[in-house]
mmCIF file of C-alpha atoms (C1' of nucleotides) in Angstrom:
data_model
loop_
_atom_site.group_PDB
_atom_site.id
_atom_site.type_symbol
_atom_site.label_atom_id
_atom_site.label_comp_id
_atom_site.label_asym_id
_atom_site.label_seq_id
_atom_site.Cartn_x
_atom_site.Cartn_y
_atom_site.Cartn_z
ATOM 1 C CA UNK A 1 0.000 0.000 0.000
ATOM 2 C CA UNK A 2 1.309 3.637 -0.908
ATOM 3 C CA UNK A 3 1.534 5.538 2.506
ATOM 4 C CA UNK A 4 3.265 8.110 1.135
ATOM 5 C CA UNK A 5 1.598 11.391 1.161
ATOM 6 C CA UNK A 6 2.226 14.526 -0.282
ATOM 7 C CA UNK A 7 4.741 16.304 2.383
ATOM 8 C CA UNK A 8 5.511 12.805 4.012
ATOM 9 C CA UNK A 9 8.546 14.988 5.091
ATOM 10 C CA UNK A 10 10.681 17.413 6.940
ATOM 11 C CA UNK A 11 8.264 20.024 6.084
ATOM 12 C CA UNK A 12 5.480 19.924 8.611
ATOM 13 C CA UNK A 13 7.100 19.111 11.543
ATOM 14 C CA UNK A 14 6.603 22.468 13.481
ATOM 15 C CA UNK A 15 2.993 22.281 11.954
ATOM 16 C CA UNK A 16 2.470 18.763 13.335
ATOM 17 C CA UNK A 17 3.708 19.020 16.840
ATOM 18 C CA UNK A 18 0.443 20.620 18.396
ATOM 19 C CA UNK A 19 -1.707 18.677 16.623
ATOM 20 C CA UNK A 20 -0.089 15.548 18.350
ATOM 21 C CA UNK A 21 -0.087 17.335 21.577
ATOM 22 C CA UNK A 22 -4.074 17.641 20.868
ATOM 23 C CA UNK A 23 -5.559 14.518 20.346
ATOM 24 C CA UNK A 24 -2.610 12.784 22.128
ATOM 25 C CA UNK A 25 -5.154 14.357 25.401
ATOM 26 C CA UNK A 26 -8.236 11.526 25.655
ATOM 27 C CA UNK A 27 -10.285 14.162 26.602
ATOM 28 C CA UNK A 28 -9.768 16.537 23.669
ATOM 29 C CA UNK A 29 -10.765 13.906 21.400
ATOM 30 C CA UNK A 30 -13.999 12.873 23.335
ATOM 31 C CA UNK A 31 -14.705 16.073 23.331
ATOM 32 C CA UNK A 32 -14.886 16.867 19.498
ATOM 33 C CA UNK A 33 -16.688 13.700 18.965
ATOM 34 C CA UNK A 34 -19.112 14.966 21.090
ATOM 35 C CA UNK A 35 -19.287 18.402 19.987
ATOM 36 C CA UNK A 36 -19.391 17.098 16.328
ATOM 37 C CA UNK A 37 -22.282 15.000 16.728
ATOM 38 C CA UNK A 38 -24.774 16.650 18.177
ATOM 39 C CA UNK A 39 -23.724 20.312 17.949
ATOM 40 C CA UNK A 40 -23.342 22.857 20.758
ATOM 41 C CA UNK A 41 -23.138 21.860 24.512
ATOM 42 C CA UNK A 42 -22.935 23.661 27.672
ATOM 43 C CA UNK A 43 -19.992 23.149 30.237
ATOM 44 C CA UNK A 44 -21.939 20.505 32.738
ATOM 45 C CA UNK A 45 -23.574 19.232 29.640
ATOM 46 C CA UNK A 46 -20.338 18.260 29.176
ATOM 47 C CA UNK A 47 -19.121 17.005 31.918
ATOM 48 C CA UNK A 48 -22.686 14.858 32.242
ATOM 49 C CA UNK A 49 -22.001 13.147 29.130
ATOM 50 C CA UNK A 50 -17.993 12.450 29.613
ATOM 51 C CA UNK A 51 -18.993 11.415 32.822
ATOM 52 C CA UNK A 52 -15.521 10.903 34.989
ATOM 53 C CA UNK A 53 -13.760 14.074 33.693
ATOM 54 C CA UNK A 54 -12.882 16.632 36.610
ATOM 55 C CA UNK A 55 -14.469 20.292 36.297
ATOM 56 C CA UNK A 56 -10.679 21.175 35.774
ATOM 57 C CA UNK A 57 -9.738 18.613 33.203
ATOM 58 C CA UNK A 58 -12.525 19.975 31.510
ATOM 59 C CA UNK A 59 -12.034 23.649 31.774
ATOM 60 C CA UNK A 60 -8.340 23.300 30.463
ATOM 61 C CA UNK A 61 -9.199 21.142 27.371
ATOM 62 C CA UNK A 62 -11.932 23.390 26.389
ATOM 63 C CA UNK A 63 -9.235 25.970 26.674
ATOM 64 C CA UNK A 64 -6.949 24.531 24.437
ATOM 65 C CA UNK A 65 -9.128 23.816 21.979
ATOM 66 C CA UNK A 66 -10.712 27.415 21.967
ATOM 67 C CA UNK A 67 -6.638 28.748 21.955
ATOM 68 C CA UNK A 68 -6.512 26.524 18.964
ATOM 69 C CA UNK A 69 -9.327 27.652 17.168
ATOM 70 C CA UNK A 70 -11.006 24.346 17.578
ATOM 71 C CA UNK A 71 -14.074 25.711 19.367
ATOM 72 C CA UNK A 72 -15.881 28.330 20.214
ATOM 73 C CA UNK A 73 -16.865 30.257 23.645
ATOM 74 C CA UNK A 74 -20.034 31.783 23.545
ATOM 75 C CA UNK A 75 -21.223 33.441 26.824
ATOM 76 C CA UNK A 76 -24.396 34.541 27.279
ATOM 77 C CA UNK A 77 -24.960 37.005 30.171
ATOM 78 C CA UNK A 78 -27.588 35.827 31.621
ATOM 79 C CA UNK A 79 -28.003 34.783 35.279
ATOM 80 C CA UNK A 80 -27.259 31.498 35.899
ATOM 81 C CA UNK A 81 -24.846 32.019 33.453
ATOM 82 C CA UNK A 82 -24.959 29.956 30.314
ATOM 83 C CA UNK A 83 -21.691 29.230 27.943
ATOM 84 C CA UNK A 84 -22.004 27.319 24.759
ATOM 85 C CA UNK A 85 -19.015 25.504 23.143
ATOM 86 C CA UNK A 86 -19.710 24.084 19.706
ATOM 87 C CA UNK A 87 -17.028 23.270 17.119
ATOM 88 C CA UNK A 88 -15.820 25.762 14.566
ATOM 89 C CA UNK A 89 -15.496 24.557 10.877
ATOM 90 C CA UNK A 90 -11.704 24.029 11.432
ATOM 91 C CA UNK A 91 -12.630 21.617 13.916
ATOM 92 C CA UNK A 92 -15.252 19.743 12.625
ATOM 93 C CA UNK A 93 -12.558 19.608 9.627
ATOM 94 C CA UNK A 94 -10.517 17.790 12.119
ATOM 95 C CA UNK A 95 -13.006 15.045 12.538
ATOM 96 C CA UNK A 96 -12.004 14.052 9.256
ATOM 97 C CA UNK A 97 -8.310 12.639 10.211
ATOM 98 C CA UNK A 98 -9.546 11.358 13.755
ATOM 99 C CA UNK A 99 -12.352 9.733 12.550
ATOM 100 C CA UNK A 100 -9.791 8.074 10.633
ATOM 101 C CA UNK A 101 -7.741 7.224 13.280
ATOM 102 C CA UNK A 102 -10.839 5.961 14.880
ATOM 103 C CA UNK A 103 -11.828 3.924 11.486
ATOM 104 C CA UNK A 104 -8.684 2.783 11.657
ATOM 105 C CA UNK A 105 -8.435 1.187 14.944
ATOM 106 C CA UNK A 106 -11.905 -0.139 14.564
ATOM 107 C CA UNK A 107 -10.325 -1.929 11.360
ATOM 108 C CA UNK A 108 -7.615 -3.123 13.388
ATOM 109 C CA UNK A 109 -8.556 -3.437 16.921
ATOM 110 C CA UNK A 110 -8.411 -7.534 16.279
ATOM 111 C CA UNK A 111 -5.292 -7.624 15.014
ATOM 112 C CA UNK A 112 -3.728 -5.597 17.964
ATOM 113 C CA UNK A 113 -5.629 -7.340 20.570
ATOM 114 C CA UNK A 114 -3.932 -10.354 19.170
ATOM 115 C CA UNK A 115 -0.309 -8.690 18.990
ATOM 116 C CA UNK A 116 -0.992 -7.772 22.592
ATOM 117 C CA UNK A 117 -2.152 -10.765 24.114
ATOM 118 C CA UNK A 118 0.737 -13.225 22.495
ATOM 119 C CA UNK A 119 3.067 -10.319 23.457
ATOM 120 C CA UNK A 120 2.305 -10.747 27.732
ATOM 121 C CA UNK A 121 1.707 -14.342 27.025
ATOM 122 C CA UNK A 122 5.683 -14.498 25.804
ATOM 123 C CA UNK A 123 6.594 -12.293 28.391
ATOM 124 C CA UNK A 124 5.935 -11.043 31.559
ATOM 125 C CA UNK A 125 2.320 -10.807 31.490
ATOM 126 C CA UNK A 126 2.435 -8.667 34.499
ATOM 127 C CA UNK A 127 2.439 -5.013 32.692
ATOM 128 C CA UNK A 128 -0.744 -3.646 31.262
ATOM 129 C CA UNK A 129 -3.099 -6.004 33.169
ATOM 130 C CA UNK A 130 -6.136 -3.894 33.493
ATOM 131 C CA UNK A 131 -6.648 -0.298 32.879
ATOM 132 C CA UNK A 132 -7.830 1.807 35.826
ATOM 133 C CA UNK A 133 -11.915 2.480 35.577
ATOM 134 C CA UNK A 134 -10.372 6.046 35.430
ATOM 135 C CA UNK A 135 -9.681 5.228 31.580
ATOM 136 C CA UNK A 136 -11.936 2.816 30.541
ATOM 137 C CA UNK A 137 -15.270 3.858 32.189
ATOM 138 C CA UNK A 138 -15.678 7.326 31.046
ATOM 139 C CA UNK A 139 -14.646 6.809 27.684
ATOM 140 C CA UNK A 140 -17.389 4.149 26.998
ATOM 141 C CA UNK A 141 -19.850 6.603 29.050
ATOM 142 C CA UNK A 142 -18.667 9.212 26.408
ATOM 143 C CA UNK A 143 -19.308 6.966 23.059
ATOM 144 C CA UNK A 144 -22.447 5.860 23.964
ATOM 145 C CA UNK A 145 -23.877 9.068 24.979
ATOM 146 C CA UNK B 1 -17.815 19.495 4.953
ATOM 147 C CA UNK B 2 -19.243 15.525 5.686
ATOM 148 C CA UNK B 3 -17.154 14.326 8.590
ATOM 149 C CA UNK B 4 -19.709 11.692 9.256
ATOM 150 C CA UNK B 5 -17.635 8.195 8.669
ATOM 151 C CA UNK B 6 -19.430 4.749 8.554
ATOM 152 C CA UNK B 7 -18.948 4.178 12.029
ATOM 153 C CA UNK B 8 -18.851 7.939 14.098
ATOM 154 C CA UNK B 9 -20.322 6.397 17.103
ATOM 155 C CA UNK B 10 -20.544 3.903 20.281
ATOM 156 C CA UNK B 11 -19.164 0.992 18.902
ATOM 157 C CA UNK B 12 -15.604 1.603 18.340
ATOM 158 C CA UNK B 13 -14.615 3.382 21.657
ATOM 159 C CA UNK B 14 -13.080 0.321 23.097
ATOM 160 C CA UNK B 15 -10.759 0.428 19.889
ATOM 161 C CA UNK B 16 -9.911 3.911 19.919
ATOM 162 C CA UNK B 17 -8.422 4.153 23.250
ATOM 163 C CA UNK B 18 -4.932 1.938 22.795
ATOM 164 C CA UNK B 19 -4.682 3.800 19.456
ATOM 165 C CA UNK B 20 -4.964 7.411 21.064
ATOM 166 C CA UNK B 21 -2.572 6.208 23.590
ATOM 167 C CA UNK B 22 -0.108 5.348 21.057
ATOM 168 C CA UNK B 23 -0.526 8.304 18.471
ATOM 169 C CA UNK B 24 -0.282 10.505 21.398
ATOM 170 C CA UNK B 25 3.073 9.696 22.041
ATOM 171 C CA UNK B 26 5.119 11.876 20.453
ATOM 172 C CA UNK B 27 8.242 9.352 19.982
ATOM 173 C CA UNK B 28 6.394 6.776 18.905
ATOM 174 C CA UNK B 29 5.022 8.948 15.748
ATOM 175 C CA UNK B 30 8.920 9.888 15.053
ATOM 176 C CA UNK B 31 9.637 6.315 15.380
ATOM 177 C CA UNK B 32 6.942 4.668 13.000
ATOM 178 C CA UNK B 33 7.515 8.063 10.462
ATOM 179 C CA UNK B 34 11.252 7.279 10.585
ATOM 180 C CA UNK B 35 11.065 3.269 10.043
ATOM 181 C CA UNK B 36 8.258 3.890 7.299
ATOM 182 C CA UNK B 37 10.907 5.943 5.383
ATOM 183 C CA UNK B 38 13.764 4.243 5.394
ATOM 184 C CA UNK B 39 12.821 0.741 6.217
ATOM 185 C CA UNK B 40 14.502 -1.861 8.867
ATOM 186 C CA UNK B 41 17.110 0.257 11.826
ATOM 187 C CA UNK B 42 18.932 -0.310 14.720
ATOM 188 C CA UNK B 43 18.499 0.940 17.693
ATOM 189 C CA UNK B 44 21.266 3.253 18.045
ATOM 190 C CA UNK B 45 20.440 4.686 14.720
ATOM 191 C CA UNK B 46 17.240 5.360 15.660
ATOM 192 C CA UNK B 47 18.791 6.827 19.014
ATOM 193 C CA UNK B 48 21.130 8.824 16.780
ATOM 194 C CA UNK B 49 18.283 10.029 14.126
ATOM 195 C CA UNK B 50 15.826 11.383 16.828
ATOM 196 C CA UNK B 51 18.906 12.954 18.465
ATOM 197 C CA UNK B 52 17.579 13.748 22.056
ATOM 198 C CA UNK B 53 15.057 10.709 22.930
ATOM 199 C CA UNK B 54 16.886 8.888 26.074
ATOM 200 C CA UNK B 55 17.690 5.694 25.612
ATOM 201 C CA UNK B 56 15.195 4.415 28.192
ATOM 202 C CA UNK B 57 12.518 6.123 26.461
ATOM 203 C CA UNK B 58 13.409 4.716 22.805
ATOM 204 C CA UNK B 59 13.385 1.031 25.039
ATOM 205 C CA UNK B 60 9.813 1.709 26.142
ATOM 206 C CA UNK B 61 8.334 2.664 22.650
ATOM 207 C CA UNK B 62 9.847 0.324 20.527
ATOM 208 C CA UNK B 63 8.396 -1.810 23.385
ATOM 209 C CA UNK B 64 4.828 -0.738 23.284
ATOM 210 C CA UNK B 65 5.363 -0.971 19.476
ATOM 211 C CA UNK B 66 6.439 -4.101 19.471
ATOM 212 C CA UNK B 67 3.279 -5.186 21.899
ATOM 213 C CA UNK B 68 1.073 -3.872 19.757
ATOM 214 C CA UNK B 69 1.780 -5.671 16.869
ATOM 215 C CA UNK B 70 3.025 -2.457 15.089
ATOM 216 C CA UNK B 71 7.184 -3.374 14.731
ATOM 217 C CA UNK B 72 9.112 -6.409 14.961
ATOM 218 C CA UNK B 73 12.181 -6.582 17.130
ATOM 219 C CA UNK B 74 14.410 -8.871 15.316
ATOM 220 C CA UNK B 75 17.638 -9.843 17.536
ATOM 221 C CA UNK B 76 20.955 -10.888 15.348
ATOM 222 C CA UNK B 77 22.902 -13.311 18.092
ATOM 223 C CA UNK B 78 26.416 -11.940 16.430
ATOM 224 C CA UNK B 79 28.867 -9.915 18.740
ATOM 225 C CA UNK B 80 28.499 -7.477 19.208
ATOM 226 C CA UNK B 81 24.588 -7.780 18.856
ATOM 227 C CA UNK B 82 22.753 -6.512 16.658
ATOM 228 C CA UNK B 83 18.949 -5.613 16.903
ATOM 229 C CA UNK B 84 16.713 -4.127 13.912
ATOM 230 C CA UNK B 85 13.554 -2.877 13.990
ATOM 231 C CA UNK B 86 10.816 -2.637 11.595
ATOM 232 C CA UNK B 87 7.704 -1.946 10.727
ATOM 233 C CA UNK B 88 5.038 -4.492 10.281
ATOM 234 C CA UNK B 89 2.310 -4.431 7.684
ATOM 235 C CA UNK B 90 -0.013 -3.456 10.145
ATOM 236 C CA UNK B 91 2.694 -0.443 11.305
ATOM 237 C CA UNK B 92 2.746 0.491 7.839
ATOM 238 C CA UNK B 93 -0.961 0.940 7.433
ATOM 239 C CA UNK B 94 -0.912 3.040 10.720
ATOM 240 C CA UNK B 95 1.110 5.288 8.723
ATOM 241 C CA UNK B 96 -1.519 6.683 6.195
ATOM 242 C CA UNK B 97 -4.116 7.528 9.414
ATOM 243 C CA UNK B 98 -0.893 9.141 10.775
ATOM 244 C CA UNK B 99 -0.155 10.947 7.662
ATOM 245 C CA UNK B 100 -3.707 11.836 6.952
ATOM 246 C CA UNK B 101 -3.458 13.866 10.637
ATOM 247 C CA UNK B 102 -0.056 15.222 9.332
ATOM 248 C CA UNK B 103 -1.224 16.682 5.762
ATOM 249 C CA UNK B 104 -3.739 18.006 7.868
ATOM 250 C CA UNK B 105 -1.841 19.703 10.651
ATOM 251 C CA UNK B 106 0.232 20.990 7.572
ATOM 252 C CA UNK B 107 -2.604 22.227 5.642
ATOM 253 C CA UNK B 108 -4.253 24.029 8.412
ATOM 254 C CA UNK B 109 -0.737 25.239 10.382
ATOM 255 C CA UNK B 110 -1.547 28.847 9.623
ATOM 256 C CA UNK B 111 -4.894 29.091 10.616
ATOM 257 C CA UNK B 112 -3.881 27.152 14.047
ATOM 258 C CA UNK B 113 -1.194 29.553 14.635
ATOM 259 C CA UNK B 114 -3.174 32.532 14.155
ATOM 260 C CA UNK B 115 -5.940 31.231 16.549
ATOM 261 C CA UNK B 116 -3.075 30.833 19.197
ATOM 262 C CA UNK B 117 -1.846 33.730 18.263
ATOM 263 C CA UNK B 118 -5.207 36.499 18.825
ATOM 264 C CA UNK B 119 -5.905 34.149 21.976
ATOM 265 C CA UNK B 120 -2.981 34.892 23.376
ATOM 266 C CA UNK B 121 -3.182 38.564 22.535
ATOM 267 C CA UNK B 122 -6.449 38.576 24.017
ATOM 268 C CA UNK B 123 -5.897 36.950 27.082
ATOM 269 C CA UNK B 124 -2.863 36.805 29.053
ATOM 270 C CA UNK B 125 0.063 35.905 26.671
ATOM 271 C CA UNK B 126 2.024 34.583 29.374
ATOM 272 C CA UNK B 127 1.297 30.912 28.794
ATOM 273 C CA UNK B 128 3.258 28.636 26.491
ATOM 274 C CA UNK B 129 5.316 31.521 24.617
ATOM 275 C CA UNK B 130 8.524 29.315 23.327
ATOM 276 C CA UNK B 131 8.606 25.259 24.258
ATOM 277 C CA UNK B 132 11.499 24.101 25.575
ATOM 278 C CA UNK B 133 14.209 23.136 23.042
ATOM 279 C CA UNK B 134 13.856 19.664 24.417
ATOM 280 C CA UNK B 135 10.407 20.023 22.712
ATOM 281 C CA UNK B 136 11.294 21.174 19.149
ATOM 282 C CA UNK B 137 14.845 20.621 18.352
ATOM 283 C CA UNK B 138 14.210 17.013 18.752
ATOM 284 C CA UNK B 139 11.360 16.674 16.671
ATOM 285 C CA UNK B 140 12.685 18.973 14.323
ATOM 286 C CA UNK B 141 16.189 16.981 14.023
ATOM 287 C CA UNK B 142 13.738 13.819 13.188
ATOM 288 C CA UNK B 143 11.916 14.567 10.594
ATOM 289 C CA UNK B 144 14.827 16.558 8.843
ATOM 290 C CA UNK B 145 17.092 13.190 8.742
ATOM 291 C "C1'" DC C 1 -24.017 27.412 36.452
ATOM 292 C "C1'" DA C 2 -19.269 28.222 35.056
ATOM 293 C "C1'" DG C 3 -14.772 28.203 36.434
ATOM 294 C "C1'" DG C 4 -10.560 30.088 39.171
ATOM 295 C "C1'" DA C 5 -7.140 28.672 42.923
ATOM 296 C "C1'" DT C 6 -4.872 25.079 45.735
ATOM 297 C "C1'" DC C 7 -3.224 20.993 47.391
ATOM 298 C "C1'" DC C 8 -1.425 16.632 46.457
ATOM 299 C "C1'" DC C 9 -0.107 12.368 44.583
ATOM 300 C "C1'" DG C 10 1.003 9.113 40.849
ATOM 301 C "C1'" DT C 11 3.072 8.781 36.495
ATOM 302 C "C1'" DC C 12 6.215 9.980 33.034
ATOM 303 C "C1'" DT C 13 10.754 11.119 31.680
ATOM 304 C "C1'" DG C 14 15.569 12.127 31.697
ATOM 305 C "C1'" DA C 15 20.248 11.233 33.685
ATOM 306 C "C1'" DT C 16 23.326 7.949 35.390
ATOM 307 C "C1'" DA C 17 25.382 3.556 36.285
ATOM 308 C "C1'" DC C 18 25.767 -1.294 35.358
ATOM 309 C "C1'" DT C 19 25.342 -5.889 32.495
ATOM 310 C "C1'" DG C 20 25.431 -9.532 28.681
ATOM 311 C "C1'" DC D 1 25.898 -2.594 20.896
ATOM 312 C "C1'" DA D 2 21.639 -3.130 23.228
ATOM 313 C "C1'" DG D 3 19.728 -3.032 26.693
ATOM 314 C "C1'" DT D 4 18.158 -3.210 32.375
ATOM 315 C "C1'" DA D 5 18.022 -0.913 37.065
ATOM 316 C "C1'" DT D 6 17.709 2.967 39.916
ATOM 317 C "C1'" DC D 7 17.035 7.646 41.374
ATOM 318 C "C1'" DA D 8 15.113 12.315 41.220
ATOM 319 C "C1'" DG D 9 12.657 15.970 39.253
ATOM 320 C "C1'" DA D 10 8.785 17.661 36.250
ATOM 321 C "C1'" DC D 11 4.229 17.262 35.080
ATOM 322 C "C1'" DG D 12 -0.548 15.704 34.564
ATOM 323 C "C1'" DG D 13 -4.641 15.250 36.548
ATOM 324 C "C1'" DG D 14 -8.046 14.527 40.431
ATOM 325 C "C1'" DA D 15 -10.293 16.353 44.692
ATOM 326 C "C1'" DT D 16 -11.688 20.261 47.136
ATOM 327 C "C1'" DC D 17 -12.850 24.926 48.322
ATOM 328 C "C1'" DC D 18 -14.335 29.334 46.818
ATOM 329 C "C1'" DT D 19 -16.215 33.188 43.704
ATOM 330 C "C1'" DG D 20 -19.045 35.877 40.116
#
DNA sequence: CAGGATCCCGTCTGATACTG
DNA sequence: CAGTATCAGACGGGATCCTG
């Protein structure tokens, strides 16, 4: 199969960097998945529908993304307060590659469980043995929402 | 834009996760870029071609490569020993996912930048204003070789 | 309701030293 | 050369308290 791309190179490494640094954050990527499907949400919408994520684990992702020009921050002065984030067409264009990624794991996810399981079974099964609920639990919360 | 893929939803969470985890390490992306270029290294060269990655570091990704099914670690019992490193079909086919995120960091590098950019004017610009050089020489030596 | 400020602990990571 | 073992510091991320 032809993996090279157009700039497979030197090129984009500067431009590639923070774009790692994103989705390389669980949250980040739960949270454009969510944002992307269903449109705007409000901050303990949010947090509802991730489920485990702490107020400030939250707070700083939404951050990043609005620094990035992921999302957007809309406040409306009213009392309670209400603040919308919803996705701006830069990052719903980023749904495009992650979904991809995702896609792509789906594809695989057989073959790696495989890799993985003859991998302890050769060595020292001991590493890896079962992800904290910390990880698992409000991922699947997140997916299924 | 469509970002909606065959299968945007619930039932490939479980799937995604291991992947995230992996992409999101930044060595491991230099690592599978660098092997998908060139073909089969050592470990010292790859030591030597990412310039700053410790050695324990280059251990433990090659490692979680290897687990995953995504390189093989082939050992040459000659003295002194020799140990290569490739990727596997399956590492390959990570790549175009990987690249697909890459052409679109690239594409999108100046609209990113600008959106960090006017945020930072905005608010206070004291936060992340030059990474380390242990964040972007690095990188920058890696995809240059 | 939205989120800023703190405290605190576990993990990640780099540096160093040692082994086959 | 290709690692493993150990130590120490940096950092991420959760829990909690408090404000507009």
């Amino acid at each position: 199969m032809d993996v090279t791309v157009a700039h497979d190179g030197p090129e984009d490494c500067a431009a590639v960097k923070p774009v790692l640094a994103r989705i390389g954050d669980k949250w980040v990527v739960l949270i454009v998945r969510l944002l992307g499907r269903k449109g705007p949400r409000r901050f303990n919408e949010l947090r509802r529908e991730i489920g485990t994520i702490s107020q400030r684990m939250l707070t700083l992702s939404l951050r990043g993304l609005e620094r990035d020009g992921l999302v957007t921050r809309t406040v409306h002065p009213t009392i309670p307060p209400r603040v919308e984030y919803e996705l701006t067409p830069l990052g719903r264009s980023l749904m495009v590659p992650i979904n991809a990624l995702g896609n792509w794991a789906f594809a695989h996810r057989e073959e790696m469980d495989a890799a993985r399981a003859r991998f302890d079974r050769l060595h020292g099964a001991a590493e890896a043995p079962a992800p904290p609920a910390a990880a698992a639990g409000p991922a699947d919360a997140v997916f299924k929402g």
